[in-house]
PDB file of C-alpha atoms in Angstrom:
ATOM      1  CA  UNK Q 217       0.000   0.000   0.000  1.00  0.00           C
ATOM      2  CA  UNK Q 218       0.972   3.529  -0.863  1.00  0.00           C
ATOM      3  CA  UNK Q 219       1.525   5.087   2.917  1.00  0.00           C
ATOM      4  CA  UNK Q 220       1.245   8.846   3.691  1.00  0.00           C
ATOM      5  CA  UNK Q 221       5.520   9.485   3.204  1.00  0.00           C
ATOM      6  CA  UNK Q 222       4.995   8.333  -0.635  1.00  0.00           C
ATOM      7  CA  UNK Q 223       1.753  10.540  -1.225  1.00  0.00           C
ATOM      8  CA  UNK Q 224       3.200  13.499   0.290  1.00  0.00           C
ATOM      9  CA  UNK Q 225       6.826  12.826  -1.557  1.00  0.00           C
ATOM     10  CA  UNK Q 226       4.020  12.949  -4.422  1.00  0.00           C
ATOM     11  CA  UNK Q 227       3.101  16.537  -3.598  1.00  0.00           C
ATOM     12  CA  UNK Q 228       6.680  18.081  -2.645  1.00  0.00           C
ATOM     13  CA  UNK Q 229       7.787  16.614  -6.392  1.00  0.00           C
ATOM     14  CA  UNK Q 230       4.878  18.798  -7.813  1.00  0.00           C
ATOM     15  CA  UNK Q 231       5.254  21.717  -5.385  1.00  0.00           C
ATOM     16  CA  UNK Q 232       9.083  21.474  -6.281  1.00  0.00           C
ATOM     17  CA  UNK Q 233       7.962  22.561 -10.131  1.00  0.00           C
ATOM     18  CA  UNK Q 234       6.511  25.504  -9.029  1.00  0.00           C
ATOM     19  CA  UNK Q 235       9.708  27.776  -8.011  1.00  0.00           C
ATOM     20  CA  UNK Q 236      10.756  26.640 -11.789  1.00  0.00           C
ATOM     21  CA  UNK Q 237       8.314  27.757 -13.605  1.00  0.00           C
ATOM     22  CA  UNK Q 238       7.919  31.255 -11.828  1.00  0.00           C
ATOM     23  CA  UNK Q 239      11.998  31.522 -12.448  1.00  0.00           C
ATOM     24  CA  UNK Q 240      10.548  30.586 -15.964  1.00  0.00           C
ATOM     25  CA  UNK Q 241       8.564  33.888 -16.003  1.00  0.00           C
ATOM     26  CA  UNK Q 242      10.877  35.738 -14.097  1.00  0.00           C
ATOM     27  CA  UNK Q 243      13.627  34.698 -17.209  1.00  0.00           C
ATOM     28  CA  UNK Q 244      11.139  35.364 -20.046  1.00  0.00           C
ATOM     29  CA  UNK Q 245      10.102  39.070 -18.533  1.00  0.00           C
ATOM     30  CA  UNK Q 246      13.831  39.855 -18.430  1.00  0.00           C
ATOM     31  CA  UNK Q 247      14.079  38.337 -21.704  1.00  0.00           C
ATOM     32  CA  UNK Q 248      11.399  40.892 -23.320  1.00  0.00           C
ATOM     33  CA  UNK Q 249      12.647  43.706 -21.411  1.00  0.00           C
ATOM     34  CA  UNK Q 250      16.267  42.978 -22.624  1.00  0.00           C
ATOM     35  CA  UNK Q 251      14.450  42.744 -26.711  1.00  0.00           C
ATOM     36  CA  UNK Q 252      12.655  46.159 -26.273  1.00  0.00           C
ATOM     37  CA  UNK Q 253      15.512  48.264 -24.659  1.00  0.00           C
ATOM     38  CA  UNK Q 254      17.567  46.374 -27.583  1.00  0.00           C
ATOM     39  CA  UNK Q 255      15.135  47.649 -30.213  1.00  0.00           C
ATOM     40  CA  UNK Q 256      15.240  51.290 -28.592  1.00  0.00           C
ATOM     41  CA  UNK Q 257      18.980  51.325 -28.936  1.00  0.00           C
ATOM     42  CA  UNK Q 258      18.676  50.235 -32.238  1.00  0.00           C
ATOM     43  CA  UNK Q 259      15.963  52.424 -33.439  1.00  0.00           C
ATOM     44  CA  UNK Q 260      17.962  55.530 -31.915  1.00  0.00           C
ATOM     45  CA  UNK Q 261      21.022  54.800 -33.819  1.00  0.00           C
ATOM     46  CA  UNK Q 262      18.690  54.159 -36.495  1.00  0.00           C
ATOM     47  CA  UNK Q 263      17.182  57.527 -36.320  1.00  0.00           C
ATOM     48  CA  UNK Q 264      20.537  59.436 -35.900  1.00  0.00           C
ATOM     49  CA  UNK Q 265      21.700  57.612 -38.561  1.00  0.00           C
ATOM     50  CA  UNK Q 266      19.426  58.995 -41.043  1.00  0.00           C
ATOM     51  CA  UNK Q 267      19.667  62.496 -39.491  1.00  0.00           C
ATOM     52  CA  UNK Q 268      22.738  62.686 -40.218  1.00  0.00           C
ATOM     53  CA  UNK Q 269      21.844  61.973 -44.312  1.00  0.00           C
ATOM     54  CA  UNK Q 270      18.695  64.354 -43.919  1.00  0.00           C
ATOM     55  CA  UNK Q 271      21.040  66.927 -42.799  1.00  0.00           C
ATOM     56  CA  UNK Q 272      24.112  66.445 -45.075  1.00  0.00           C
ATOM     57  CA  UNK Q 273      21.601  65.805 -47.931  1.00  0.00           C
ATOM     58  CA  UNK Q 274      18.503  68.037 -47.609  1.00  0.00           C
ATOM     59  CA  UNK Q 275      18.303  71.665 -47.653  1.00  0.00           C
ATOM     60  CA  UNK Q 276      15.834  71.776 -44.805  1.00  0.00           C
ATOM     61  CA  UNK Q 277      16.637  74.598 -41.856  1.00  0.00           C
ATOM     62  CA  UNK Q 278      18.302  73.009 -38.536  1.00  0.00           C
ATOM     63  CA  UNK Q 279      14.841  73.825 -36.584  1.00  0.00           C
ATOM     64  CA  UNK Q 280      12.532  72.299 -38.502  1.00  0.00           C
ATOM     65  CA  UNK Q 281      14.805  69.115 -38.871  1.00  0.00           C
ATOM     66  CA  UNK Q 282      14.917  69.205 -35.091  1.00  0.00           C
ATOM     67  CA  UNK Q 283      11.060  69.314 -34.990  1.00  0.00           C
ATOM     68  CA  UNK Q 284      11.150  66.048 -37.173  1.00  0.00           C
ATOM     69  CA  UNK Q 285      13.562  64.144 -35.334  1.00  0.00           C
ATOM     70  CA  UNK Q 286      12.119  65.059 -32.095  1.00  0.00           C
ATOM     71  CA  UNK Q 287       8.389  64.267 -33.461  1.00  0.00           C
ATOM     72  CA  UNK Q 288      10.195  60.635 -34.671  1.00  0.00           C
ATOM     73  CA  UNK Q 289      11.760  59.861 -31.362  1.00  0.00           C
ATOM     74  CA  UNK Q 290       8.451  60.779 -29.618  1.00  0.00           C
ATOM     75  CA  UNK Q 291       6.832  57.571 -31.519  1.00  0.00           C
ATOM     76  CA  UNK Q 292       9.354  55.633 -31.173  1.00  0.00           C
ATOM     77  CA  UNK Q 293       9.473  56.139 -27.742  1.00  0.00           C
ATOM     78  CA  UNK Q 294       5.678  56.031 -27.150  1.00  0.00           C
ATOM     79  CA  UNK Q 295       5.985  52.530 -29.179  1.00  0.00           C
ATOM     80  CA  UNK Q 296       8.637  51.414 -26.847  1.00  0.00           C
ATOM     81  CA  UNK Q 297       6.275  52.160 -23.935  1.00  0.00           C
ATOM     82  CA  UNK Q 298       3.280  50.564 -25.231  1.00  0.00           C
ATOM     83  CA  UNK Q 299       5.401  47.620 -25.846  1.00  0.00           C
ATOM     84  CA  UNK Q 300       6.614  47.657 -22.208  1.00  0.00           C
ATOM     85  CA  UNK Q 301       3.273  48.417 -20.858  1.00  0.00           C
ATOM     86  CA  UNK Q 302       2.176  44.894 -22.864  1.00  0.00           C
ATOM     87  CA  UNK Q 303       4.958  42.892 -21.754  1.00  0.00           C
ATOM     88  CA  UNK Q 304       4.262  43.921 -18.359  1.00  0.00           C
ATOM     89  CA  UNK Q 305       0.230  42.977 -18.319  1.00  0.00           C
ATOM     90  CA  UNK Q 306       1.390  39.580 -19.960  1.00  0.00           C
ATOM     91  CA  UNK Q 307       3.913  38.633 -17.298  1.00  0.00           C
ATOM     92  CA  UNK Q 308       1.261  39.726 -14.022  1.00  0.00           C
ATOM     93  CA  UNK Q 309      -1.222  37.646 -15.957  1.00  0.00           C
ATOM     94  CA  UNK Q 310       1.215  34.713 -16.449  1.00  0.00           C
ATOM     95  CA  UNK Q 311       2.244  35.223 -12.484  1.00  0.00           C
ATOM     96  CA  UNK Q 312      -1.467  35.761 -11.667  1.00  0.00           C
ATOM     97  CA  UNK Q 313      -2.091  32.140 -13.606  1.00  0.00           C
ATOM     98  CA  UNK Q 314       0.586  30.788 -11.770  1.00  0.00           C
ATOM     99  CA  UNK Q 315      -0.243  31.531  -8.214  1.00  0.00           C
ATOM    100  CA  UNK Q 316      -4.239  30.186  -9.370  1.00  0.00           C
ATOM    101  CA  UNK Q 317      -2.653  27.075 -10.557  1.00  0.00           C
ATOM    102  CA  UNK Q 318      -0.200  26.466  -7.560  1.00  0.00           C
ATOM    103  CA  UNK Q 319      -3.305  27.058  -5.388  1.00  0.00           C
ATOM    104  CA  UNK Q 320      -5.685  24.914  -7.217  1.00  0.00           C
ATOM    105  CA  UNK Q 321      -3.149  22.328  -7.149  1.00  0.00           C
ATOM    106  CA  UNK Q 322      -2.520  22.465  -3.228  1.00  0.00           C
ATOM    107  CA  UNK Q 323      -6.841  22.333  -3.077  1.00  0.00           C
ATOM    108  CA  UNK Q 324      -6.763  19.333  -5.377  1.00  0.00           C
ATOM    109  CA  UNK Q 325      -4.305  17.737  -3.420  1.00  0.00           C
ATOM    110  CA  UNK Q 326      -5.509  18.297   0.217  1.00  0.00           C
ATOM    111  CA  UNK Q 327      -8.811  16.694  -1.597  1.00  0.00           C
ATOM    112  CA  UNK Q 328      -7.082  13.894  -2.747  1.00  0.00           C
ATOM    113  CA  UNK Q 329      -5.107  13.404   0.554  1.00  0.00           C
ATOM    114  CA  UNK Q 330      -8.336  13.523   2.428  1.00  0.00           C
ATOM    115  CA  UNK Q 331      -9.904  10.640  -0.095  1.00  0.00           C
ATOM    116  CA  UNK Q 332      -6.457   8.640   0.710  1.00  0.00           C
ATOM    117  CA  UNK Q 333      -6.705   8.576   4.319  1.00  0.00           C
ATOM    118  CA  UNK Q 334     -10.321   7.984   3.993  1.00  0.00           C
ATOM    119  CA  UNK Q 335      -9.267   4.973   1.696  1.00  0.00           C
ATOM    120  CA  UNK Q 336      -6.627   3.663   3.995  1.00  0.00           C
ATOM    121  CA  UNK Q 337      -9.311   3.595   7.006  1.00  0.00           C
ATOM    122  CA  UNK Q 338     -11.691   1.835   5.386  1.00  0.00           C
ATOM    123  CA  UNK Q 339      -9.309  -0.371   3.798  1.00  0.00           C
ATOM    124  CA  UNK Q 340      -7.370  -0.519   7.216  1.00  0.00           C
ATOM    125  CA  UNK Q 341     -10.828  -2.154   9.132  1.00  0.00           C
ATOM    126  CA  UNK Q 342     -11.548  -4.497   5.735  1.00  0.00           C
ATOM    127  CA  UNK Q 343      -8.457  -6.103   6.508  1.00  0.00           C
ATOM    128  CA  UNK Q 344      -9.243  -6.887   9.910  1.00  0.00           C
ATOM    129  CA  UNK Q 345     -12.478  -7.771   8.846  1.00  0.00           C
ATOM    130  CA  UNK Q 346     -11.129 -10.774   6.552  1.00  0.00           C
ATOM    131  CA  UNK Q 347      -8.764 -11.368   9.225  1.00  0.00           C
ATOM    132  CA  UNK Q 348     -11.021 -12.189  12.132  1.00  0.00           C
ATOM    133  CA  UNK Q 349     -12.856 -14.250   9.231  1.00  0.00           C
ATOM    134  CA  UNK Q 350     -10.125 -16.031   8.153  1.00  0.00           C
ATOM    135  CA  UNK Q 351      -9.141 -19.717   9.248  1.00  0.00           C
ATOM    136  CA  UNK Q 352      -5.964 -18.473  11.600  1.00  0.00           C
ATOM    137  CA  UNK Q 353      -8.596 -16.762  13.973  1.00  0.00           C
ATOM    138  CA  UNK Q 354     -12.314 -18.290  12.705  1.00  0.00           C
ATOM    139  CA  UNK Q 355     -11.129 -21.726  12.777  1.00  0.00           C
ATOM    140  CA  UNK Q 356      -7.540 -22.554  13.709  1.00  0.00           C
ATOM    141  CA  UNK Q 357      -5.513 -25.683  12.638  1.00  0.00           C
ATOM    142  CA  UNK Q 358      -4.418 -26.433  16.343  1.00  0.00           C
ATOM    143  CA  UNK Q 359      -8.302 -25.878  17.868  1.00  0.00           C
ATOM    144  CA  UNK Q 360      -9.386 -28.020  14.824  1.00  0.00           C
ATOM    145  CA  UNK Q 361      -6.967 -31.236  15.769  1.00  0.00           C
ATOM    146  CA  UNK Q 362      -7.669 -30.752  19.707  1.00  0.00           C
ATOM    147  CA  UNK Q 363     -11.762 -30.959  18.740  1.00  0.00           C
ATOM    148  CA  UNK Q 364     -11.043 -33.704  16.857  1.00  0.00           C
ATOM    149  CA  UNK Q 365      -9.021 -35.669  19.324  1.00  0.00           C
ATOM    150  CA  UNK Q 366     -11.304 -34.729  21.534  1.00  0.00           C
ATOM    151  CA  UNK Q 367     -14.232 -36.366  19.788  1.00  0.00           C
ATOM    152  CA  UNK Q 368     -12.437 -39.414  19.462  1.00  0.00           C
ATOM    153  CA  UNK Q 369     -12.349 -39.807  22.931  1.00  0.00           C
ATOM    154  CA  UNK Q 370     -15.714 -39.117  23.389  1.00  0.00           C
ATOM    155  CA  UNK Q 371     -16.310 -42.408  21.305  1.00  0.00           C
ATOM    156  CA  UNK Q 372     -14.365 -44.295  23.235  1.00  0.00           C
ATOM    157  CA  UNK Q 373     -15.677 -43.586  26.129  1.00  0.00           C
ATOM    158  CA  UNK Q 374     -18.881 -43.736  24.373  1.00  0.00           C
ATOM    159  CA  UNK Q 375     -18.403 -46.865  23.305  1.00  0.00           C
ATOM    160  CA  UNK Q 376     -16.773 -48.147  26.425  1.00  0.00           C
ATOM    161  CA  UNK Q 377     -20.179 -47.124  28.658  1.00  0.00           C
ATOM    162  CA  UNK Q 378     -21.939 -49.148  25.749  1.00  0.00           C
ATOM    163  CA  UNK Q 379     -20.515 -52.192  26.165  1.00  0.00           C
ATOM    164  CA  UNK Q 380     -20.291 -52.030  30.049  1.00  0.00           C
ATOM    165  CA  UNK Q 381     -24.256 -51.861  29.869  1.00  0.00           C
ATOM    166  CA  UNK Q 382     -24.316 -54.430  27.337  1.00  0.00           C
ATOM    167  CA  UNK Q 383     -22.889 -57.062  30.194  1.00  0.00           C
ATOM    168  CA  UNK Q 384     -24.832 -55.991  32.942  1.00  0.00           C
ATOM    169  CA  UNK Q 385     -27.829 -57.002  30.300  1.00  0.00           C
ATOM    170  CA  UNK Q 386     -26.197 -60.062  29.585  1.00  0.00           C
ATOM    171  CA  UNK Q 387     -26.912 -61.283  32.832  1.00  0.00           C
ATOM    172  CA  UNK Q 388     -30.174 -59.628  33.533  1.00  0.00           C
ATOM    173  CA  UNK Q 389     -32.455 -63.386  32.657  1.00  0.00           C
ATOM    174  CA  UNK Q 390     -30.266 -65.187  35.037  1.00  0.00           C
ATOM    175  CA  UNK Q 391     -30.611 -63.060  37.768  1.00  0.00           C
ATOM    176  CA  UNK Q 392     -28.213 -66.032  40.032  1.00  0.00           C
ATOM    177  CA  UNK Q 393     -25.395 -64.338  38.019  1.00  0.00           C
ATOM    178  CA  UNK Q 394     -26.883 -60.738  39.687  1.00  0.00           C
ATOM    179  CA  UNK Q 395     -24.921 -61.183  42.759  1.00  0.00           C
ATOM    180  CA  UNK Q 396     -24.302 -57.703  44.924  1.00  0.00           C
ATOM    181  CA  UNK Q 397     -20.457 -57.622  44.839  1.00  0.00           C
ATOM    182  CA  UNK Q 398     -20.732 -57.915  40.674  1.00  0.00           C
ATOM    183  CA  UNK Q 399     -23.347 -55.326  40.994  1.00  0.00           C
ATOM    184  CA  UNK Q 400     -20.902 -53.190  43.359  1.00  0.00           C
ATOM    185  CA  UNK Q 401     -17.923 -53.777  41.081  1.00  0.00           C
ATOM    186  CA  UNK Q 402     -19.902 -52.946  38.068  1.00  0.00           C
ATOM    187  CA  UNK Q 403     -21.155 -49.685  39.301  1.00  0.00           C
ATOM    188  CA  UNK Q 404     -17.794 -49.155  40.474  1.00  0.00           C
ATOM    189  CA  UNK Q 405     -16.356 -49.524  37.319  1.00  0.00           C
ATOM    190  CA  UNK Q 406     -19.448 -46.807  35.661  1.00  0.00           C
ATOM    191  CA  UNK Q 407     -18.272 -44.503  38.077  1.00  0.00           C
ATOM    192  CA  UNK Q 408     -14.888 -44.740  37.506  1.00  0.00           C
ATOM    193  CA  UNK Q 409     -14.575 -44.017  33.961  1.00  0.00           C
ATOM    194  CA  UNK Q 410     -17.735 -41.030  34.431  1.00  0.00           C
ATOM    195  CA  UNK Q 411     -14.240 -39.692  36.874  1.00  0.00           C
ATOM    196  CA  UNK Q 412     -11.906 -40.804  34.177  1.00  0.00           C
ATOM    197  CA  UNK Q 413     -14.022 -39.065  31.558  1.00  0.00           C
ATOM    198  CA  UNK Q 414     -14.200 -35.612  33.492  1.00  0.00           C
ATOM    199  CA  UNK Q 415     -10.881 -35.836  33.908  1.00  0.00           C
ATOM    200  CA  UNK Q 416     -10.126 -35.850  30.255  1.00  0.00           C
ATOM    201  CA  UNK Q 417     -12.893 -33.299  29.284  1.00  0.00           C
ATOM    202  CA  UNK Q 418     -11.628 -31.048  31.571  1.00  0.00           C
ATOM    203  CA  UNK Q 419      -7.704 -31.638  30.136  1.00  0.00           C
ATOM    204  CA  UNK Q 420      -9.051 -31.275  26.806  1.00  0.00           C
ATOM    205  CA  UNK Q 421     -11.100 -27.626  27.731  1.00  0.00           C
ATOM    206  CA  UNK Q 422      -8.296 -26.061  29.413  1.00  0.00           C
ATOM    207  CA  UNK Q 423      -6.318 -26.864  25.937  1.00  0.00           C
ATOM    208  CA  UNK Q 424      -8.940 -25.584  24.347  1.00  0.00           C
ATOM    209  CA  UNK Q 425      -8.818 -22.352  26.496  1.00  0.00           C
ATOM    210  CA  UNK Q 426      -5.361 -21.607  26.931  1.00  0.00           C
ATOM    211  CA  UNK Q 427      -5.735 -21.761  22.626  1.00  0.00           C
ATOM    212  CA  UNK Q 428      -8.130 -19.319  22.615  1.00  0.00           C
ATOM    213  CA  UNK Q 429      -6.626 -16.997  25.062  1.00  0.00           C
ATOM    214  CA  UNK Q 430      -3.599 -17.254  22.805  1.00  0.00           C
ATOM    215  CA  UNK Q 431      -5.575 -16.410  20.114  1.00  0.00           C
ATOM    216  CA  UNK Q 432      -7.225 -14.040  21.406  1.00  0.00           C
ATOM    217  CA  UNK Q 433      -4.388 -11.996  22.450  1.00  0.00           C
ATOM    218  CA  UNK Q 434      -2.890 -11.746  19.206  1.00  0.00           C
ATOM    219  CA  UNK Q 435      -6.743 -10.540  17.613  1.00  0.00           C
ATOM    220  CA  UNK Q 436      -6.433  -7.801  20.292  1.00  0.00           C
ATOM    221  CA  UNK Q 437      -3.004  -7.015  19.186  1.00  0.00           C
ATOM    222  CA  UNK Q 438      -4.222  -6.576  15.559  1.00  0.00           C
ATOM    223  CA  UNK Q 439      -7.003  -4.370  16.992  1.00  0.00           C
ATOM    224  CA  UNK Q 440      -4.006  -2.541  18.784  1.00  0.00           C
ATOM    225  CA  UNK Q 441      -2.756  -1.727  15.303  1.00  0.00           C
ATOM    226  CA  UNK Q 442      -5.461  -0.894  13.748  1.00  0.00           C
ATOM    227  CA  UNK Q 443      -6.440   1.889  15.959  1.00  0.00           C
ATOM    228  CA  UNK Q 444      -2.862   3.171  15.570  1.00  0.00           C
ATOM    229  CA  UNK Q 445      -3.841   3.051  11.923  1.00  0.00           C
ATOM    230  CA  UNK Q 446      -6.762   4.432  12.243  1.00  0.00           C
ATOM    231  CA  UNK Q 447      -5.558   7.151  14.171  1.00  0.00           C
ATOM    232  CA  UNK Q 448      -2.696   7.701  11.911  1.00  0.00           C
ATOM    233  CA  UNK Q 449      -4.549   8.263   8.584  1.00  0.00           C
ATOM    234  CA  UNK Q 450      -6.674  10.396  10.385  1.00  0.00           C
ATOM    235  CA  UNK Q 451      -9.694  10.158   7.873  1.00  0.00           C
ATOM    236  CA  UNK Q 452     -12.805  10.382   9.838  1.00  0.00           C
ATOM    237  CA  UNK Q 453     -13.283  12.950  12.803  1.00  0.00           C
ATOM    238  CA  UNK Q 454     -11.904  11.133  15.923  1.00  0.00           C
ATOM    239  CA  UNK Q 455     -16.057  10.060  17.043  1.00  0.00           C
ATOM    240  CA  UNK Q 456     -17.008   8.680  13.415  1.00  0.00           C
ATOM    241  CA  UNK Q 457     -13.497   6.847  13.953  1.00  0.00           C
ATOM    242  CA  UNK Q 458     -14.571   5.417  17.697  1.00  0.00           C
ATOM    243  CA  UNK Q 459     -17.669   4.341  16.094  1.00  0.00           C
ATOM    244  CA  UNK Q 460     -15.774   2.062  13.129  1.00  0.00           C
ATOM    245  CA  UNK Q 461     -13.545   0.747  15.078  1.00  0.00           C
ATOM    246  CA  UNK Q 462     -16.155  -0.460  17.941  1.00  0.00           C
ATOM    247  CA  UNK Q 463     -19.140  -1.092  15.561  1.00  0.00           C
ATOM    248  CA  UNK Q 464     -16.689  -2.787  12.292  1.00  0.00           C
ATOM    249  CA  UNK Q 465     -13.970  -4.314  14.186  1.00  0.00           C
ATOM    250  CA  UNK Q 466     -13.683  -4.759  17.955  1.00  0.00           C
ATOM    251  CA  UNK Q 467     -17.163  -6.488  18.024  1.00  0.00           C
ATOM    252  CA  UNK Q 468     -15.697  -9.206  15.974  1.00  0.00           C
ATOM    253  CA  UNK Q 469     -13.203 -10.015  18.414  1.00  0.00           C
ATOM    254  CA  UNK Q 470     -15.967 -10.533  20.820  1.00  0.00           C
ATOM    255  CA  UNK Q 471     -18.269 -12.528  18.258  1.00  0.00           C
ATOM    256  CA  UNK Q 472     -15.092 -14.608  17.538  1.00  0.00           C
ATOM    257  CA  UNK Q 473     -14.464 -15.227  21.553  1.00  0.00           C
ATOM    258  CA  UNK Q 474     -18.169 -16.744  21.998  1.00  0.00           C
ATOM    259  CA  UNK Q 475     -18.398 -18.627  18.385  1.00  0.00           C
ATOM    260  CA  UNK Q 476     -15.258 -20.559  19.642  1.00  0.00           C
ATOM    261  CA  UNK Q 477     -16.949 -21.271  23.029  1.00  0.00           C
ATOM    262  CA  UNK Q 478     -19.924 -22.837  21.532  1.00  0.00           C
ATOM    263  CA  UNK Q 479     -17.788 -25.504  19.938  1.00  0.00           C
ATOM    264  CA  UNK Q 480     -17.416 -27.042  23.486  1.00  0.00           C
ATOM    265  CA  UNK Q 481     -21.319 -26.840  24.108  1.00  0.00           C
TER     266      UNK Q 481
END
């Protein structure tokens, strides 16, 4: 599973793009800037240049030439500004863009984040879920042989009592054969496997239980870690989060706990 250091390494890689790509508009302003002031040099030298030829060439008085060069400089200049002036609106629009889309971004993440941890929750108590269903806690291997084993003592003994009454019926028609101590010794003998029996039942359920407490600690262990995880990924306020974890997953342990004692009723 993606955890909450790989999603957020996610985010600092796209954050880390954003410093770039303002130096990206910081480098094309200076860029323009550098073109225009360029072009002004040029168009000055330009402009002299041809003064120069107007006044070795024409017969025009110094004044008015003046009045044309200065009227020529005053539109190229003017140009110059306008040009600034548009190079200026583009880059606050490009910046204004940029700080929109590096917000939107941080909004579509936190979103995103939230949905995660959200995710991971739900996901988180699922897992437990098919744990406490699974056959390591629902039905263990070890509690499976011990019920068996256990069963195949009952039919022994089962069988045992069966034929014990069988003899005693054996003799019931010749009632000479009936004779107290036999009657003693065979009641004796009832009794002492009923003792023998309880004996064994009660080996067998304290297997049984010292199994389940096993078991049982290590569900509540889980359960341990899945608050932590709950609590970690943080996707439901804390009461909604009380409520899944008591509700999906810690009343499973306890439905476990009596399922497994019924198997000894």
């Amino acid at each position: 599973h993606l955890e909450e250091v790989a999603v957020k390494r996610v985010w600092d890689e796209v954050s880390a793009q954003f410093p770039v790509r303002t130096s990206w508009i910081e480098s094309l302003s200076q860029m323009l800037y550098a073109i225009e002031n360029d072009r002004q040099h040029v168009m000055r030298d330009t402009l002299a240049q041809v003064v120069a030829i107007l006044i070795e060439n024409a017969h025009i008085a110094p004044g008015v030439m003046d009045r044309i060069v200065e009227k020529e400089a005053v539109l190229v200049n003017h140009e110059i500004n306008d040009n600034k002036r548009s190079y200026a609106e583009l880059i606050r629009r490009l910046a204004r863009k940029e700080v929109e889309l590096d917000r939107d971004s941080r909004l579509r993440w936190e979103a995103a984040m939230m949905r995660w941890r959200k995710l991971r929750t739900i996901g988180a108590i699922t897992e437990f879920q098919d744990l406490m269903a699974s056959a390591e806690y629902a039905d263990p291997p070890p509690r499976a042989k011990l019920l068996g084993d256990l069963l195949t003592e009952q039919d022994s003994n089962h069988q045992y009592l069966e034929n014990h009454v069988d003899s005693i019926k054996d003799m019931v028609p010749n009632t000479q054969l009936l004779t107290v101590p036999l009657v003693n010794n065979w009641h004796a003998n009832v009794e002492s496997q009923a003792n023998n029996w309880d004996q064994v039942y009660e080996g067998y359920e304290a297997a049984f239980w010292a199994q389940e407490q096993e078991l049982h600690v290590r569900a509540m262990e889980r359960y341990s870690g899945l608050v932590a995880d709950v609590a970690r990924y943080d996707g439901f306020p804390a009461e909604e989060q009380a409520r899944m974890l008591n509700d999906d997953a810690l009343v499973l342990t306890d439905q476990r706990r009596k399922k497994a004692a019924a198997t000894l009723v």
